Short mmCIF file of C-alpha atoms and ligand atoms in Angstrom, two decimals:
data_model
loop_
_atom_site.label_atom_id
_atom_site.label_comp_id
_atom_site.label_asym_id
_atom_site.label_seq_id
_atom_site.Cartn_x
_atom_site.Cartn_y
_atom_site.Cartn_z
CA UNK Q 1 -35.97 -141.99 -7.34
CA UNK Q 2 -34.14 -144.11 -4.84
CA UNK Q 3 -34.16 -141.56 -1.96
CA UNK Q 4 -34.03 -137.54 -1.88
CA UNK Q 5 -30.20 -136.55 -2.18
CA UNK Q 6 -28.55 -134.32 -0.38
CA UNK Q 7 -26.58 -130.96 -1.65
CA UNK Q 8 -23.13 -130.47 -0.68
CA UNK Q 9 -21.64 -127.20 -1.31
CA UNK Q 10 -18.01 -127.02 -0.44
CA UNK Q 11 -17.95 -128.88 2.56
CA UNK Q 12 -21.74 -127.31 3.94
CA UNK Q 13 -24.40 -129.88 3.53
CA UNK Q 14 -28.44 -129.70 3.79
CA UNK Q 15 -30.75 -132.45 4.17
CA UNK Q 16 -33.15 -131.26 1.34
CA UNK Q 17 -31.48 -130.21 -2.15
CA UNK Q 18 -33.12 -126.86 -1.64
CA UNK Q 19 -31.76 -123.36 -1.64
CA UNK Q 20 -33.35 -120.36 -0.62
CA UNK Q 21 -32.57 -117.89 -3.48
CA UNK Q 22 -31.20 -114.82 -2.42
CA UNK Q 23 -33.53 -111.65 -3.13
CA UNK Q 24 -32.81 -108.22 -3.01
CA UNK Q 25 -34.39 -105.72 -0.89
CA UNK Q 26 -35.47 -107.52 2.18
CA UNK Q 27 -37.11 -110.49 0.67
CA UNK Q 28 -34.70 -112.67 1.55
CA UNK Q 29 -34.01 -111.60 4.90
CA UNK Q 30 -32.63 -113.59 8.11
CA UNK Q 31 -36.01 -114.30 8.79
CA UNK Q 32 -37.06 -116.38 5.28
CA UNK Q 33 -33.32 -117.55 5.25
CA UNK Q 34 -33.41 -118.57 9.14
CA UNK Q 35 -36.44 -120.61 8.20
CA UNK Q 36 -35.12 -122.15 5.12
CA UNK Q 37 -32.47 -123.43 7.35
CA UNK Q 38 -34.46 -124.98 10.07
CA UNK Q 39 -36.57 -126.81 7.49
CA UNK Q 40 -33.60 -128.41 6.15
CA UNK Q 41 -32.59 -126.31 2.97
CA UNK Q 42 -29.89 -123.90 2.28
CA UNK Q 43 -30.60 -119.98 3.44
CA UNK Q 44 -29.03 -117.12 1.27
CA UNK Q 45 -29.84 -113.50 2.23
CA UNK Q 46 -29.17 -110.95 -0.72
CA UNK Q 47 -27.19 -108.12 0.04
CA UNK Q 48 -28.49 -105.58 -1.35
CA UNK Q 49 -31.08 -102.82 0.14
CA UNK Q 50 -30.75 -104.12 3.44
CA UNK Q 51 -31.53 -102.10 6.80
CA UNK Q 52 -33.17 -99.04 7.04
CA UNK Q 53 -30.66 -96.05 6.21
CA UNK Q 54 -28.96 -97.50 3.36
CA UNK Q 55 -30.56 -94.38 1.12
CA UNK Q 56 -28.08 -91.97 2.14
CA UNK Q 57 -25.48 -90.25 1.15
CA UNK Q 58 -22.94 -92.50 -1.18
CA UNK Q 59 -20.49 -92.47 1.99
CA UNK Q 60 -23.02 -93.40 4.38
CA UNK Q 61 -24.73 -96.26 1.50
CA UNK Q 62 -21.02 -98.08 1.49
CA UNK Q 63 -20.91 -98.06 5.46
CA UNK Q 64 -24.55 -98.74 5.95
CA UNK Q 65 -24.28 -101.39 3.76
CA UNK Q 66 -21.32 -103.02 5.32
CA UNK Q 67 -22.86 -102.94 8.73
CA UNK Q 68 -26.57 -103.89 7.84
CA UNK Q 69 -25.05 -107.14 6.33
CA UNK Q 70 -23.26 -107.82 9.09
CA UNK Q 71 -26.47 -107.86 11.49
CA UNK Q 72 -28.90 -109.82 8.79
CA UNK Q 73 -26.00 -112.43 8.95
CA UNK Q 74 -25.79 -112.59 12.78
CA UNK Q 75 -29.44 -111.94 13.00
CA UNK Q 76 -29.60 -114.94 10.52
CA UNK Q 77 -27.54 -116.57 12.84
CA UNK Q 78 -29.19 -116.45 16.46
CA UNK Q 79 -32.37 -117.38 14.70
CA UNK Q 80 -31.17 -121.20 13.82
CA UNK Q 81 -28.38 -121.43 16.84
CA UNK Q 82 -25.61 -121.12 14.51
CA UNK Q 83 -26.92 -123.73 11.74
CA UNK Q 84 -25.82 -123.47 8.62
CA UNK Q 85 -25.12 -123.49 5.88
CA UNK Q 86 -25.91 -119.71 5.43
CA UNK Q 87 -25.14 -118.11 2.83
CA UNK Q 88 -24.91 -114.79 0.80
CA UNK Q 89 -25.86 -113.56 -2.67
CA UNK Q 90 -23.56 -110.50 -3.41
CA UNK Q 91 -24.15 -109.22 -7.38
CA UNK Q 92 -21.35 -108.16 -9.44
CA UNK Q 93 -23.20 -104.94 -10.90
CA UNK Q 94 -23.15 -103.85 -7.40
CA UNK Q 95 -20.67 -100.76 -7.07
CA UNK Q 96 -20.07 -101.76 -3.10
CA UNK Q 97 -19.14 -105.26 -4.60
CA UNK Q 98 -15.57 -105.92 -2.86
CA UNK Q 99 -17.07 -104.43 0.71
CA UNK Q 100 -19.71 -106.74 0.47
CA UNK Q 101 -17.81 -109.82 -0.32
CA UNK Q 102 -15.18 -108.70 2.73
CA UNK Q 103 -18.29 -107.77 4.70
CA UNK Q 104 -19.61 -111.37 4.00
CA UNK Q 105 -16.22 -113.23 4.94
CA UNK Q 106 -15.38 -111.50 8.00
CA UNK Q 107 -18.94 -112.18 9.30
CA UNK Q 108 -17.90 -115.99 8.62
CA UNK Q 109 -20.14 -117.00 5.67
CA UNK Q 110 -20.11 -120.30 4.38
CA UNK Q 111 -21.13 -120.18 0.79
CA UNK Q 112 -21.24 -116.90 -1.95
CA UNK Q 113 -23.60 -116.86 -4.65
CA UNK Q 114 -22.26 -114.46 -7.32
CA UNK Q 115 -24.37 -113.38 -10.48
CA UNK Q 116 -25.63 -110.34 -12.27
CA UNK Q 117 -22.39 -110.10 -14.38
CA UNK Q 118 -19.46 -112.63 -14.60
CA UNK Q 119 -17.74 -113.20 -11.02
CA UNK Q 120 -15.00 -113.34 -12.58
CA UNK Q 121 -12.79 -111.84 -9.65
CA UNK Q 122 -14.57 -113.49 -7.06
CA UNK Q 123 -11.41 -115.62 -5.54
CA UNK Q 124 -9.82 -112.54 -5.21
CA UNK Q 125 -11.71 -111.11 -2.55
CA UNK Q 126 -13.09 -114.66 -0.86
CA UNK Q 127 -11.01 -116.83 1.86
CA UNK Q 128 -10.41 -120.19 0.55
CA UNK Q 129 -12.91 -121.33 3.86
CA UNK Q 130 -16.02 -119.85 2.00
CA UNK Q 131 -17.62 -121.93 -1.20
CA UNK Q 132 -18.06 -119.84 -4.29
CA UNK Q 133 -21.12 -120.06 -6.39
CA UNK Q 134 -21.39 -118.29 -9.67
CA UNK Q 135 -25.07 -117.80 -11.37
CA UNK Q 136 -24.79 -118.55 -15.21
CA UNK Q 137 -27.04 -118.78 -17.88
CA UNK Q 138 -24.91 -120.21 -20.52
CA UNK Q 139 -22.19 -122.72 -20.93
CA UNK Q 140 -20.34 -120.34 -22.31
CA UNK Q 141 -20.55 -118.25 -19.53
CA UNK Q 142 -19.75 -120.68 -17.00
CA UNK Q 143 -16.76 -121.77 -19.74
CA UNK Q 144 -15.56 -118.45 -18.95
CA UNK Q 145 -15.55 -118.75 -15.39
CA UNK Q 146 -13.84 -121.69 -14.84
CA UNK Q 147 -11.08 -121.06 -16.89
CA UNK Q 148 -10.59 -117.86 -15.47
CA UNK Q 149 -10.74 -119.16 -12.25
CA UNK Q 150 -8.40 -121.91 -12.74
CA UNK Q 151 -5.96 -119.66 -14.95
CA UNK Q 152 -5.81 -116.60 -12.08
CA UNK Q 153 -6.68 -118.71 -8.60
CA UNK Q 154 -6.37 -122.15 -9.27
CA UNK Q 155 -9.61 -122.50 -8.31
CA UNK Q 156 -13.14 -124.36 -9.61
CA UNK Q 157 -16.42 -123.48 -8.51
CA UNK Q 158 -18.32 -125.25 -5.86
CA UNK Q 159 -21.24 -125.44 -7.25
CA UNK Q 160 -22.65 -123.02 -10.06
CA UNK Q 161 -26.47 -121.61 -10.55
CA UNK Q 162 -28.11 -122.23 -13.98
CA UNK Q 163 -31.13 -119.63 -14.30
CA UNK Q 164 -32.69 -120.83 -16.96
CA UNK Q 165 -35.36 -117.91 -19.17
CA UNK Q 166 -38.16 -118.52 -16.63
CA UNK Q 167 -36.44 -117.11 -13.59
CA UNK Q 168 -37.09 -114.19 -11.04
CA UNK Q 169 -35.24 -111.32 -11.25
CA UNK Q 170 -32.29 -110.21 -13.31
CA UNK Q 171 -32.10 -112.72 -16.84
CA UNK Q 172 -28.91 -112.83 -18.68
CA UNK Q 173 -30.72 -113.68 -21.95
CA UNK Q 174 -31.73 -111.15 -24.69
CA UNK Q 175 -35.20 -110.33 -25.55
CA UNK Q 176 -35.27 -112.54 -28.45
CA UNK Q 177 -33.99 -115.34 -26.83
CA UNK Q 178 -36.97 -115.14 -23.88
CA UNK Q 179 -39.36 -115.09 -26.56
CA UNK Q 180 -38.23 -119.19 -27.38
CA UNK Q 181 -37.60 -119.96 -23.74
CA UNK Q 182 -38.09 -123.77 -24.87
CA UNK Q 183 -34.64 -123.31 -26.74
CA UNK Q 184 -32.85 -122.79 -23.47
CA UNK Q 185 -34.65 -124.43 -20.80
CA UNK Q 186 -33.19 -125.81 -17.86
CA UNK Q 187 -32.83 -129.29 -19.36
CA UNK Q 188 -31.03 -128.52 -22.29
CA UNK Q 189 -28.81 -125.83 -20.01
CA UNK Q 190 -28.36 -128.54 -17.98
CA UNK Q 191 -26.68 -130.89 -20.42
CA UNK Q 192 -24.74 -127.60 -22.13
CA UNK Q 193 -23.12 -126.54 -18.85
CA UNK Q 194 -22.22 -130.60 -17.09
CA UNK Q 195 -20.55 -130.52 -20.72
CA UNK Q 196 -18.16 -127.79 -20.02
CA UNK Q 197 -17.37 -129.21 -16.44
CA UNK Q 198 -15.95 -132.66 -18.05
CA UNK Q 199 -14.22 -130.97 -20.18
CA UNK Q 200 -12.47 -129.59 -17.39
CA UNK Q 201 -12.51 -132.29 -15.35
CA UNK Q 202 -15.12 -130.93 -12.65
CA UNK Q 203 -17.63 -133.23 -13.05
CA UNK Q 204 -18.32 -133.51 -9.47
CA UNK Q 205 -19.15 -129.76 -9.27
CA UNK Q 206 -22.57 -129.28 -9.06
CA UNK Q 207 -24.95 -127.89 -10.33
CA UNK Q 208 -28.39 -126.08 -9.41
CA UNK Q 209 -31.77 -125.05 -11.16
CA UNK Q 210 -33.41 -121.88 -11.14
CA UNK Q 211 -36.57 -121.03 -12.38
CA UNK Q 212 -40.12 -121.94 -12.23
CA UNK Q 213 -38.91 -124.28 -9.66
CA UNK Q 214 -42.85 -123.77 -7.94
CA UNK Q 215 -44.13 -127.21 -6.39
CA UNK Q 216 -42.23 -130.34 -5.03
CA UNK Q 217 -42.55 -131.92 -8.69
CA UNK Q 218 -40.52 -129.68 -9.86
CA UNK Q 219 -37.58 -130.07 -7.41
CA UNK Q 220 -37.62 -134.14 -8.63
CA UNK Q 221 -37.90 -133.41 -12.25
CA UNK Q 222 -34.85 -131.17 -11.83
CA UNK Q 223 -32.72 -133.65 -10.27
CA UNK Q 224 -34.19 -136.24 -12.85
CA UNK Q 225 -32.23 -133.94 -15.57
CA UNK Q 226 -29.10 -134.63 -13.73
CA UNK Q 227 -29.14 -131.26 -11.18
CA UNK Q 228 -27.78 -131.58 -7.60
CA UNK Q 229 -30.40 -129.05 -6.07
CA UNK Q 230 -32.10 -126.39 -6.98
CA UNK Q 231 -32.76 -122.72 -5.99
CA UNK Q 232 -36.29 -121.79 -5.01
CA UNK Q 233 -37.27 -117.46 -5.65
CA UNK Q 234 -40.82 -116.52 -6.27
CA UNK Q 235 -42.38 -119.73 -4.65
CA UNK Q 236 -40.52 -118.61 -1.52
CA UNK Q 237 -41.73 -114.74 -1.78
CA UNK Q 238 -45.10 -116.12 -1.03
CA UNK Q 239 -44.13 -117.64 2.22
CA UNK Q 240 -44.98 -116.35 5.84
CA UNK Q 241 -41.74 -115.64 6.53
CA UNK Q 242 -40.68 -113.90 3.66
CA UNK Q 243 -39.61 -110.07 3.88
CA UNK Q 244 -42.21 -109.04 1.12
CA UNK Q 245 -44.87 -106.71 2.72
CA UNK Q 246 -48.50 -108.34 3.17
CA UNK Q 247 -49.63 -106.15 0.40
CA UNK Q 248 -46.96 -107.41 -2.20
CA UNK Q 249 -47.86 -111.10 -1.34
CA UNK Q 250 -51.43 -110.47 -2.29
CA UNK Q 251 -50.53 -108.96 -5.28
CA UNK Q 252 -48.26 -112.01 -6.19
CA UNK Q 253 -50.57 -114.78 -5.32
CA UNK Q 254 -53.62 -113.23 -7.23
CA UNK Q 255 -51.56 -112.62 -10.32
CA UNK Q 256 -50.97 -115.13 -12.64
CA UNK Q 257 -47.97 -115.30 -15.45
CA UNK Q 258 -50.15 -112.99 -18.08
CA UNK Q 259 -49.77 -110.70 -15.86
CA UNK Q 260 -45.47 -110.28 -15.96
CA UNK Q 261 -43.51 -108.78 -18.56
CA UNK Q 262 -39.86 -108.00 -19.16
CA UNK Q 263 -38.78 -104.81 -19.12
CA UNK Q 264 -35.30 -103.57 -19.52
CA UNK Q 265 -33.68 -102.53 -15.69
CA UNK Q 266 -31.32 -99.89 -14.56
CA UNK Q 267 -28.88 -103.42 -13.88
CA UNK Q 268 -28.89 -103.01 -17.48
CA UNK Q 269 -30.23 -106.75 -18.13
CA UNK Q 270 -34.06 -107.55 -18.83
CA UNK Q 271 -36.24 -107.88 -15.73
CA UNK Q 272 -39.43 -110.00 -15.04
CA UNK Q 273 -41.91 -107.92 -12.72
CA UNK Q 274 -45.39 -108.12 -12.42
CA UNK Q 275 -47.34 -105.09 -14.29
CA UNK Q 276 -47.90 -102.89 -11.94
CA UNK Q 277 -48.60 -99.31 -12.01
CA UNK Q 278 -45.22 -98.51 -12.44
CA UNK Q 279 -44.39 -100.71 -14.88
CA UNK Q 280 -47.19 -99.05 -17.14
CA UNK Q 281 -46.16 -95.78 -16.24
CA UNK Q 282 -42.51 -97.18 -17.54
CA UNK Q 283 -43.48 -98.99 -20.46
CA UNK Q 284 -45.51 -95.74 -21.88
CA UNK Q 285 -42.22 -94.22 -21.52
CA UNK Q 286 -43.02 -91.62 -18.43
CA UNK Q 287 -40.14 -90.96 -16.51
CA UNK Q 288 -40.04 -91.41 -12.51
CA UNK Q 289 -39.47 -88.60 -10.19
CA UNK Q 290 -36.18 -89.34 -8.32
CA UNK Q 291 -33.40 -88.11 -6.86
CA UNK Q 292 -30.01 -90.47 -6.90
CA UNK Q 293 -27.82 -89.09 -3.54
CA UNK Q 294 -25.47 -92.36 -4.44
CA UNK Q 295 -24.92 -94.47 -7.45
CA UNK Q 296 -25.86 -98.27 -6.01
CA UNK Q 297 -25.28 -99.90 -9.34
CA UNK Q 298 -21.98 -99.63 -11.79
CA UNK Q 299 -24.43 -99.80 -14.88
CA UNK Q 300 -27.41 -97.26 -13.92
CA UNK Q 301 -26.93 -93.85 -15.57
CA UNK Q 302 -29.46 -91.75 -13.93
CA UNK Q 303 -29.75 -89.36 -16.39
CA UNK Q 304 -31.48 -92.05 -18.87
CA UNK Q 305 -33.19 -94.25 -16.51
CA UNK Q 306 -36.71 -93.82 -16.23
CA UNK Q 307 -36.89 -94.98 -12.65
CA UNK Q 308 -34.35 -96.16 -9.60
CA UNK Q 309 -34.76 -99.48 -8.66
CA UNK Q 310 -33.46 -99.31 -5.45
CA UNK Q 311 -36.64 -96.97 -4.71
CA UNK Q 312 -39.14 -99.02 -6.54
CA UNK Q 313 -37.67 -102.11 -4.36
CA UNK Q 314 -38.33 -100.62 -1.39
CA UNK Q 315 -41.57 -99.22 -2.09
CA UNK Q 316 -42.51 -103.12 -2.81
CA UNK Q 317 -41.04 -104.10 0.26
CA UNK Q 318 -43.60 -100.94 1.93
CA UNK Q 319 -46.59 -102.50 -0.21
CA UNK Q 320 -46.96 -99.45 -1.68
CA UNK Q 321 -49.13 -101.00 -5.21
CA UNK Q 322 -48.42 -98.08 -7.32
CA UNK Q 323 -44.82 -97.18 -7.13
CA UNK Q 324 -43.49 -100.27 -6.08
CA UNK Q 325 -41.43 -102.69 -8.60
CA UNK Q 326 -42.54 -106.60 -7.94
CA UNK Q 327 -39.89 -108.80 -9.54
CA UNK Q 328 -40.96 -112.03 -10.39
CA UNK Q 329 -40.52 -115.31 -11.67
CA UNK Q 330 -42.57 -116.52 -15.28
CA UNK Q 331 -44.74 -119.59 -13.04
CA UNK Q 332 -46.99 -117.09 -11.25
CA UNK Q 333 -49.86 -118.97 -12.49
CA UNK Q 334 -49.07 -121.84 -10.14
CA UNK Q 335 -47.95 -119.74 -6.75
CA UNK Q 336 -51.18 -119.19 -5.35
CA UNK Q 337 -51.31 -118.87 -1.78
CA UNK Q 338 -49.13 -118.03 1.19
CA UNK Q 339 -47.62 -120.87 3.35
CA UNK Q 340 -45.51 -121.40 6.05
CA UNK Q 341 -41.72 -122.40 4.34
CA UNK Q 342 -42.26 -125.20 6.23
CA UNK Q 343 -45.34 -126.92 4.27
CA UNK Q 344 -43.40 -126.62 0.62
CA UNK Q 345 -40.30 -129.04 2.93
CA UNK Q 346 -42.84 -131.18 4.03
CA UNK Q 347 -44.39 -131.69 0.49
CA UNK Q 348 -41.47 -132.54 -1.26
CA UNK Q 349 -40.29 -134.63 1.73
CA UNK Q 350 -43.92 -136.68 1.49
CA UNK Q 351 -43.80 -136.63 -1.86
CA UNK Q 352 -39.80 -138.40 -2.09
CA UNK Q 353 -40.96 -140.70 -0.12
CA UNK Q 354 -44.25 -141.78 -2.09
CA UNK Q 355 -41.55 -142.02 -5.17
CA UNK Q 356 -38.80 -143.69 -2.90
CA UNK Q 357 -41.26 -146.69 -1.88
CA UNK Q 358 -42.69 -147.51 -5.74
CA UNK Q 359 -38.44 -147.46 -6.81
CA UNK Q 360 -38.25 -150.19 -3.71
CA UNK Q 361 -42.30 -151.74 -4.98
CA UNK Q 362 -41.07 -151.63 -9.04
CA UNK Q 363 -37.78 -153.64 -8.21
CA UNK Q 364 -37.07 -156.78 -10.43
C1 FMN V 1 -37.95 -110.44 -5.83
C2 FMN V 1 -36.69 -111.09 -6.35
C3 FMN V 1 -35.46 -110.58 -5.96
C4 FMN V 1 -34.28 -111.16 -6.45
N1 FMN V 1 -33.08 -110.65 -6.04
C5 FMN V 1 -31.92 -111.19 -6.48
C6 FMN V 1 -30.66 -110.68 -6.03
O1 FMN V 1 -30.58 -109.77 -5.19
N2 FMN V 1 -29.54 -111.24 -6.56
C7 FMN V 1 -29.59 -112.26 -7.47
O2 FMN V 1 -28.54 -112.73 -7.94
N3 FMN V 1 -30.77 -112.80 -7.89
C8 FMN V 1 -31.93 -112.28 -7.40
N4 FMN V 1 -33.14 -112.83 -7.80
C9 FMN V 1 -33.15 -114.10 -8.57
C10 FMN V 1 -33.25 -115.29 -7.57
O3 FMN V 1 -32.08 -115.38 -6.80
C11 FMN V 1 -33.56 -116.66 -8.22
O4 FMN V 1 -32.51 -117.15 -8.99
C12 FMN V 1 -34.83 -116.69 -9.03
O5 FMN V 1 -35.85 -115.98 -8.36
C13 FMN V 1 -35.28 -118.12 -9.33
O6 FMN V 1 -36.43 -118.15 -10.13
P1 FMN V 1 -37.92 -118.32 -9.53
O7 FMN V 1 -38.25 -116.97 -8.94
O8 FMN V 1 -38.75 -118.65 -10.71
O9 FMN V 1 -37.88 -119.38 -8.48
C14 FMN V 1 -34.32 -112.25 -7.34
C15 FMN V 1 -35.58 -112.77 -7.72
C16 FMN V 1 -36.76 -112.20 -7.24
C17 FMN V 1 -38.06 -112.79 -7.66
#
């Protein structure tokens, strides 16, 4: 590698091609995003679950939500001075979707990640100012997208996510397909969905990897494949600075990736958590005591859920072991301590270098 690249999303550029992946409830707060910013990456704070009334009644949840993501982003904000970019991740299964978005704009956001269902409407509700970033993983869903978007808004992405089967969170692959992860790994993604953009003549959109993205190795074999960046989850739960309570972080760092499974999620998508108490009590089939005063997700039919997520979130975010839900990414195996954000930005900068100077050593 000649020298690290930069990402440029839109016109908001970061010296590192790192982002911060968004995480739902409170993971990826100001704080963590703040940080990810002042270390030279992109910050993205998820939108969901934020503050600390957003349980109430569904009238209260849509205002509560609205302002709550209006002070993470200005809390984001006075932590770096203003620096950018900042970002949000805003999830299409979310029934406060629109709000959000408006919520997001108004508040001056530079960049929108947008997964968890096909953005499809996106443009609609975004100022042409703020970059759009849809999370695919398939060409054919990012095929979708862009011809949608050009069709309706005359508009291309400016950059788009690829979560590949390995990924935190939310996967938009079925159950058979995550058993031959190999089949659709970020490589072969990679080629599938730079593909679709010459066919539509975007091939300077670009694009980013997600998923087991874990050490500074990674980040260079990823833009070996042809990536622009990359977008760093579980890696990043383990930081100091990240929302998860001390007790969750533990729990992450001494588990390794035996010790996740997928299990299907109110989102109505497979989810990778870490089996915890609550995941056995789920997988045996026992259903969770709750009570569901508003309806946070357009998919989630509380009559045949066996447990809320938002609740289970937030009891990870409380460290509470038993009844808390700990979504994950596959690489667990390899996160296994808790570090400043800082040291993984210093690695990877060290470690570009070391690669930089044998390029310059190896030339003819
Ligand atoms: C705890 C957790 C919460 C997440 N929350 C969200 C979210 O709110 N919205 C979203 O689109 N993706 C979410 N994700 C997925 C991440 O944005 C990211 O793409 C993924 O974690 C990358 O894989 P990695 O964890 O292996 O690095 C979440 C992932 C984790 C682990």
């Amino acid at each position: 590698m000649k020298e690290m690249p930069k990402l440029k999303i839109g016109k908001y550029e970061s010296r590192y091609p790192v982002i911060q992946a968004g995480m739902g409830v409170r993971v990826g707060n100001a704080a963590l995003t703040a940080a990810a910013i002042e270390c030279g990456g992109m910050g993205v704070i998820s939108s969901v679950g934020l503050g600390e009334d957003f349980h109430r009644s569904l009238k209260d949840y849509e205002i509560e939500s609205e302002k709550n993501l209006s002070k993470e982003i200005r809390k984001a904000r006075e932590l770096t001075g203003g620096k950018g970019p900042l970002g949000v991740n805003i999830m299409v299964v979310l029934t406060n979707y629109e709000s959000m978005i408006k919520t997001a704009v108004n508040e001056g956001i530079d960049f929108i990640i947008s997964g968890a269902g096909l953005p499809l409407r996106l443009p609609e509700f975004a100022k042409d100012r703020v970059a759009l970033v849809p999370v695919v993983s398939s060409a054919r869903a990012l095929e979708l997208i862009v011809r949608t978007w050009q069709r309706k808004y005359k508009k291309a992405p400016d950059a788009a996510i690829i979560e590949g089967p390995l990924c935190g969170g939310h996967l938009a692959f079925t159950n058979e397909q995550l058993d031959n992860p190999k089949e659709y790994s970020l490589e072969i993604l990679y080629r599938e969905t730079k593909d679709v953009l010459d066919r539509y003549s975007l091939g300077g959109v670009p694009l980013i990897a997600a998923g087991a993205i874990s050490v500074p190795e990674d980040v260079l074999k990823a833009i070996e494949w042809g990536y622009q960046g990359v977008q760093i989850g579980t890696r990043f739960i383990c930081t100091e600075e990240s929302g998860m309570s001390e007790e969750g972080k533990k729990l992450y760092v001494s588990s390794g990736s035996n010790d996740t499974v997928t299990i299907s999620s109110p989102v109505g998508m497979p989810v990778r958590v870490i089996k915890s108490p609550l995941v056995e009590r789920v997988l045996s089939g026992k259903k969770e005591p709750f009570a569901c005063p508003y309806k946070c997700l357009r998919s989630c039919d509380k009559n045949k859920v066996l447990f809320c997520i938002a609740r289970a979130l937030l009891y990870a975010w409380k460290g509470n072991i038993d009844k808390g839900l700990f979504m994950t990414g596959y690489d667990l195996s390899r996160v296994n301590d808790i570090i400043p954000i800082k040291k993984f930005f210093d690695d990877l900068d060290k470690l570009a270098r070391a690669e930089s100077s044998s390029h310059q050593e190896n030339r003819p």
